[in-house]
Amino acid sequence: MKNLLSGAAACALSVAFVSEAAATEWNASVWGKRRAFTEHVEKIAELVSEKTNGEFTINVSYGGLSKNRENLDGISIGAFEMAQFCAGYHADKNRAITVLELPFLGVSNLEEEVAVSRAVYAHPAVAKEMAQWNAKMLMTSPMPQYNLVGTGDPRTTLEDFDGMRVRATGGLGKAFEAVGGVPTSVTSSEAYNAMESGVVDTVAFAQHAHLSFGTINKADWWTANLNPGTVNCPVVVNIDAYEALTDAEREALDGSVDEALDHYLANYGELLKRWDAILEEKGVEKVEFSPEVIAEFKAKAADPAREAWIKDMEAQGIPGQELYDLVMETLEKERASN
């Protein structure tokens, strides 16, 4: 009897070990705090766990695994399995997707941002470049057009931008530089301190980030319609970890992307509805630029930036013209279908 009990106990223990080994646990590296920008990451973690009965879980870490500028490096060495990053933080590592950060692309809403990002992410040149970092594109983090908050007197003409110190990364930074601005690419987490200490006069963010990182609390004014562009921030997964998933786990992950993005869009839409009330509550003046000023800004920033970007990419063996044309064609198709 003792031998039988010992055998049964050993069998139960063996089953327990097998069950434990079968469970898959991923870590996802993001930064800041939970906000509209991370809602799709939180949602996909929730959905994956539900669809696999808890056998596949994703732990979302806000800065506990890596600095935001080092998330792609962490993916490349397998320090964690999923991460979010912004192209402008290290444009040399993700050159192809920086087409999505060119100024004045004409993207007018979050749905269009999702469409153009998906098209570019699916391009072979992007997959090839990301593979160098052992990274696979999973989904975008669609953001509205960036606008400025600033201190002091509102800036309402392009001449007012001359010498303006602005927190702006990637293509946005180059756009402001084209009209005399002085861009600095401090991270989102550093933007409030840069504004408070006077290192910058203005900060370019989407609405959620002005709230989350507190820059709206230092602002005297907000540019409601400048809309020079946005940044592109993908969520990627480690290729080795992705390929190690079971078929069911991979299906749960891939099959949850659309639902996670739908959740993100609905959540962000609610924030946009409240934005005017938030400005009023905080005493922030809304600045509207005339069509003439916006046209002048576009002429000085958009065409030269696009031409320089395409030339630079082509010289590096990246199909810059093809990627830019893909964005324009996708926008046209998206609008025709709505």
XYZ file of C-alpha atoms in Angstrom:
338
model
C 0.000 0.000 0.000
C 2.853 2.340 0.889
C 4.443 1.666 -2.484
C 1.142 2.298 -4.252
C 0.671 5.612 -2.428
C 4.227 6.610 -3.222
C 3.648 5.786 -6.867
C 0.411 7.768 -6.976
C 2.036 10.762 -5.284
C 4.933 10.654 -7.715
C 2.526 10.478 -10.641
C 0.541 13.474 -9.344
C 3.739 15.416 -8.804
C 4.873 14.556 -12.319
C 1.588 15.779 -13.787
C 1.892 19.001 -11.789
C 5.385 19.610 -13.171
C 4.227 18.940 -16.729
C 1.298 21.339 -16.310
C 3.552 24.009 -14.883
C 6.050 23.567 -17.692
C 3.304 23.813 -20.297
C 2.204 27.272 -19.155
C 3.722 30.173 -21.119
C 4.534 33.451 -19.414
C 5.698 36.533 -21.299
C 6.893 39.905 -20.085
C 5.982 43.096 -21.952
C 8.122 46.216 -21.490
C 6.375 49.608 -21.706
C 6.979 52.836 -19.758
C 5.305 55.633 -17.842
C 2.029 54.476 -16.325
C -1.103 52.811 -17.647
C -2.764 55.263 -20.028
C -4.580 55.472 -23.367
C -1.276 54.742 -25.127
C -0.947 51.327 -23.455
C -4.560 50.170 -23.393
C -4.136 47.783 -26.337
C -1.189 46.111 -24.614
C -3.254 45.641 -21.464
C -6.203 44.390 -23.533
C -4.210 41.858 -25.524
C -2.766 40.467 -22.309
C -6.296 40.077 -20.951
C -7.587 38.446 -24.147
C -4.690 36.013 -24.518
C -5.148 34.796 -20.947
C -8.899 34.373 -21.465
C -8.520 32.476 -24.735
C -5.948 30.054 -23.303
C -7.614 29.582 -19.902
C -4.647 31.215 -18.219
C -2.064 28.971 -19.894
C -0.528 31.928 -21.761
C -0.066 35.104 -19.747
C 1.586 38.442 -20.513
C 2.855 40.560 -17.621
C 2.912 44.269 -18.526
C 5.770 46.156 -16.861
C 5.883 49.954 -16.731
C 9.594 50.714 -16.702
C 10.569 47.751 -14.565
C 12.304 45.852 -17.363
C 13.992 48.489 -19.488
C 14.229 52.167 -20.345
C 11.953 53.177 -23.207
C 14.866 53.917 -25.549
C 16.281 50.445 -24.879
C 13.176 48.324 -25.446
C 14.201 47.248 -28.941
C 17.629 46.249 -27.636
C 15.928 44.214 -24.919
C 13.816 42.425 -27.518
C 16.899 41.659 -29.598
C 18.609 39.787 -26.740
C 15.440 38.141 -25.431
C 15.394 40.069 -22.152
C 11.592 40.122 -22.535
C 9.166 38.850 -25.129
C 7.083 41.920 -26.005
C 7.800 45.655 -26.033
C 6.520 49.001 -27.186
C 8.860 51.633 -28.613
C 8.699 54.808 -30.679
C 10.528 55.047 -33.987
C 11.917 58.498 -33.243
C 13.784 57.238 -30.186
C 16.287 55.410 -32.416
C 15.538 56.167 -36.075
C 18.757 54.474 -37.180
C 17.504 51.118 -35.867
C 14.084 51.266 -37.527
C 14.623 53.391 -40.613
C 11.834 51.985 -42.797
C 8.969 52.799 -40.436
C 10.082 56.403 -40.039
C 8.119 57.083 -43.235
C 5.124 57.185 -40.874
C 6.705 60.097 -38.986
C 7.132 62.363 -41.988
C 5.432 65.736 -41.410
C 2.045 66.544 -42.913
C 1.289 63.094 -44.331
C -2.386 63.995 -44.236
C -3.530 61.284 -41.833
C -6.698 62.704 -40.312
C -7.886 60.179 -37.703
C -6.843 57.154 -35.677
C -8.449 54.661 -38.050
C -6.322 56.012 -40.897
C -3.257 55.825 -38.666
C -3.970 52.134 -38.031
C -4.422 51.491 -41.757
C -1.176 53.129 -42.890
C 0.806 51.562 -40.055
C -0.476 48.082 -40.901
C 0.410 48.527 -44.551
C 3.942 49.694 -43.775
C 4.524 47.050 -41.088
C 3.593 44.344 -43.629
C 6.187 45.547 -46.151
C 9.132 43.129 -46.615
C 11.666 45.910 -46.020
C 10.212 46.491 -42.549
C 10.126 42.795 -41.678
C 13.743 42.437 -42.819
C 14.946 45.407 -40.798
C 13.061 44.334 -37.671
C 14.446 40.799 -37.987
C 17.911 42.265 -37.420
C 16.679 42.989 -33.899
C 14.960 39.598 -33.574
C 11.696 41.547 -33.586
C 8.370 40.932 -35.284
C 5.771 43.666 -35.660
C 2.569 42.880 -33.769
C 0.485 46.069 -33.772
C 0.706 49.836 -33.827
C -0.101 52.339 -31.091
C -2.151 54.830 -33.123
C -1.958 58.414 -31.984
C -3.646 61.598 -33.167
C -1.726 64.396 -34.776
C 0.660 65.975 -32.296
C 0.131 69.532 -31.123
C 2.044 71.901 -28.897
C 1.546 73.093 -25.387
C 3.617 76.101 -24.444
C 4.342 78.698 -21.834
C 4.174 82.471 -22.123
C 2.495 84.248 -25.000
C 0.872 82.032 -27.643
C 2.802 81.512 -30.863
C 0.460 82.113 -33.771
C 2.750 82.718 -36.766
C 5.709 80.866 -38.252
C 7.929 83.777 -37.245
C 6.984 82.999 -33.642
C 8.560 79.544 -34.050
C 11.980 81.029 -34.764
C 14.222 80.071 -31.845
C 11.408 78.163 -30.105
C 12.807 75.311 -28.030
C 10.513 72.369 -28.617
C 10.404 68.802 -27.376
C 9.825 66.943 -30.643
C 11.330 63.726 -31.963
C 11.888 62.246 -35.418
C 10.192 63.889 -38.374
C 8.344 66.325 -36.143
C 11.601 67.671 -34.808
C 12.844 68.208 -38.357
C 9.579 69.961 -39.265
C 9.952 72.512 -36.486
C 13.625 72.914 -37.318
C 12.617 73.826 -40.887
C 10.771 76.887 -39.557
C 13.455 77.979 -37.108
C 12.578 75.883 -34.068
C 15.195 74.222 -31.893
C 14.097 70.614 -31.314
C 15.244 68.405 -28.467
C 14.392 64.720 -28.251
C 14.086 64.188 -24.518
C 11.893 61.182 -23.764
C 8.244 61.561 -22.878
C 9.054 60.829 -19.239
C 11.543 63.731 -19.197
C 9.316 66.265 -20.972
C 7.663 67.745 -17.871
C 10.995 68.425 -16.170
C 12.372 69.924 -19.385
C 9.388 72.253 -19.534
C 9.480 73.115 -15.846
C 13.205 73.900 -15.890
C 12.965 75.992 -19.058
C 15.034 73.625 -21.188
C 12.126 73.748 -23.656
C 9.425 76.355 -24.258
C 6.992 73.942 -25.862
C 6.256 70.225 -25.991
C 4.741 68.335 -28.920
C 2.580 65.411 -27.789
C -0.708 63.730 -28.488
C -3.455 64.532 -25.993
C -3.044 61.477 -23.775
C 0.659 62.186 -23.259
C 0.096 65.833 -22.297
C -2.176 64.455 -19.578
C -0.123 61.442 -18.531
C 3.213 63.241 -18.355
C 1.805 66.416 -16.822
C 2.857 68.912 -19.496
C -0.711 70.213 -19.733
C -0.340 71.346 -16.097
C 2.519 73.695 -17.071
C 0.831 75.011 -20.216
C -0.590 78.442 -20.940
C -1.784 77.510 -24.437
C -2.422 74.594 -26.795
C -2.319 74.546 -30.608
C -5.634 73.008 -31.595
C -5.100 72.660 -35.328
C -1.397 72.771 -36.203
C -1.395 68.984 -36.820
C 2.139 68.665 -38.218
C 2.298 64.888 -37.867
C 2.647 62.211 -35.248
C 5.099 59.594 -34.038
C 4.848 55.896 -34.748
C 5.140 53.500 -31.857
C 4.904 49.788 -32.637
C 4.404 46.873 -30.288
C 6.821 44.097 -31.235
C 7.494 40.566 -30.085
C 10.720 38.582 -29.909
C 10.822 36.266 -32.938
C 12.244 33.292 -31.022
C 9.566 33.591 -28.343
C 6.843 33.949 -30.968
C 7.996 30.864 -32.858
C 8.182 28.880 -29.604
C 4.453 29.411 -28.967
C 2.081 26.537 -29.585
C -0.321 26.900 -32.492
C -3.147 27.666 -30.048
C -1.104 30.316 -28.240
C -0.041 31.954 -31.490
C -3.635 31.996 -32.679
C -4.729 33.555 -29.384
C -2.099 36.293 -29.730
C -2.552 37.097 -33.419
C -6.300 36.703 -33.199
C -6.533 39.287 -30.418
C -4.813 42.164 -32.222
C -7.933 43.553 -33.905
C -9.963 43.405 -30.706
C -7.170 45.050 -28.711
C -6.935 47.881 -31.248
C -10.715 48.337 -31.278
C -10.580 48.711 -27.497
C -7.737 51.220 -27.831
C -9.625 53.308 -30.398
C -12.816 53.377 -28.325
C -10.904 54.363 -25.201
C -8.941 57.091 -26.991
C -12.128 58.403 -28.557
C -13.544 59.048 -25.095
C -10.438 61.046 -24.171
C -10.740 63.191 -27.291
C -14.367 63.965 -26.450
C -13.275 65.295 -23.044
C -10.287 67.282 -24.284
C -11.930 70.714 -24.600
C -13.336 70.389 -21.081
C -9.873 69.481 -19.787
C -8.361 72.594 -21.407
C -11.039 74.793 -19.885
C -10.629 73.212 -16.461
C -6.869 73.834 -16.514
C -7.165 77.355 -17.923
C -5.267 76.556 -21.115
C -5.936 78.846 -24.077
C -6.780 77.137 -27.370
C -4.767 78.569 -30.284
C -6.127 78.209 -33.830
C -3.753 78.786 -36.750
C -5.018 80.346 -39.946
C -5.083 78.169 -43.088
C -2.409 80.435 -44.572
C 0.016 79.781 -41.704
C -0.546 76.019 -41.891
C -0.041 76.051 -45.665
C 3.203 78.004 -45.217
C 4.403 75.562 -42.548
C 3.572 72.607 -44.800
C 5.399 74.114 -47.762
C 8.535 74.717 -45.721
C 8.517 71.422 -43.820
C 6.681 68.695 -45.715
C 8.117 68.629 -49.239
C 11.794 69.097 -48.286
C 11.493 66.514 -45.489
C 9.872 63.953 -47.769
C 12.407 64.411 -50.554
C 15.358 64.270 -48.151
C 13.964 61.163 -46.436
C 13.403 59.288 -49.699
C 16.882 60.164 -50.968
C 18.470 59.101 -47.671
C 16.571 55.795 -47.536
C 17.290 54.901 -51.156
C 20.999 55.552 -50.550
C 20.865 53.016 -47.718
C 19.145 50.361 -49.790
C 15.674 50.939 -48.326
C 12.813 51.513 -50.821
C 11.893 54.975 -49.585
C 9.785 56.016 -52.565
C 7.909 52.714 -52.483
C 7.160 53.057 -48.779
C 5.970 56.649 -49.160
C 3.765 55.694 -52.111
C 2.358 52.829 -50.033
C 1.263 55.285 -47.342
C -0.445 57.547 -49.878
C -2.166 54.628 -51.656
C -3.365 53.190 -48.351
C -4.817 56.540 -47.291
C -6.666 56.795 -50.592
C -8.091 53.273 -50.247
C -9.075 53.832 -46.624
C -10.996 56.980 -47.469
C -12.681 55.370 -50.482
C -13.954 52.521 -48.285
C -15.557 54.825 -45.696
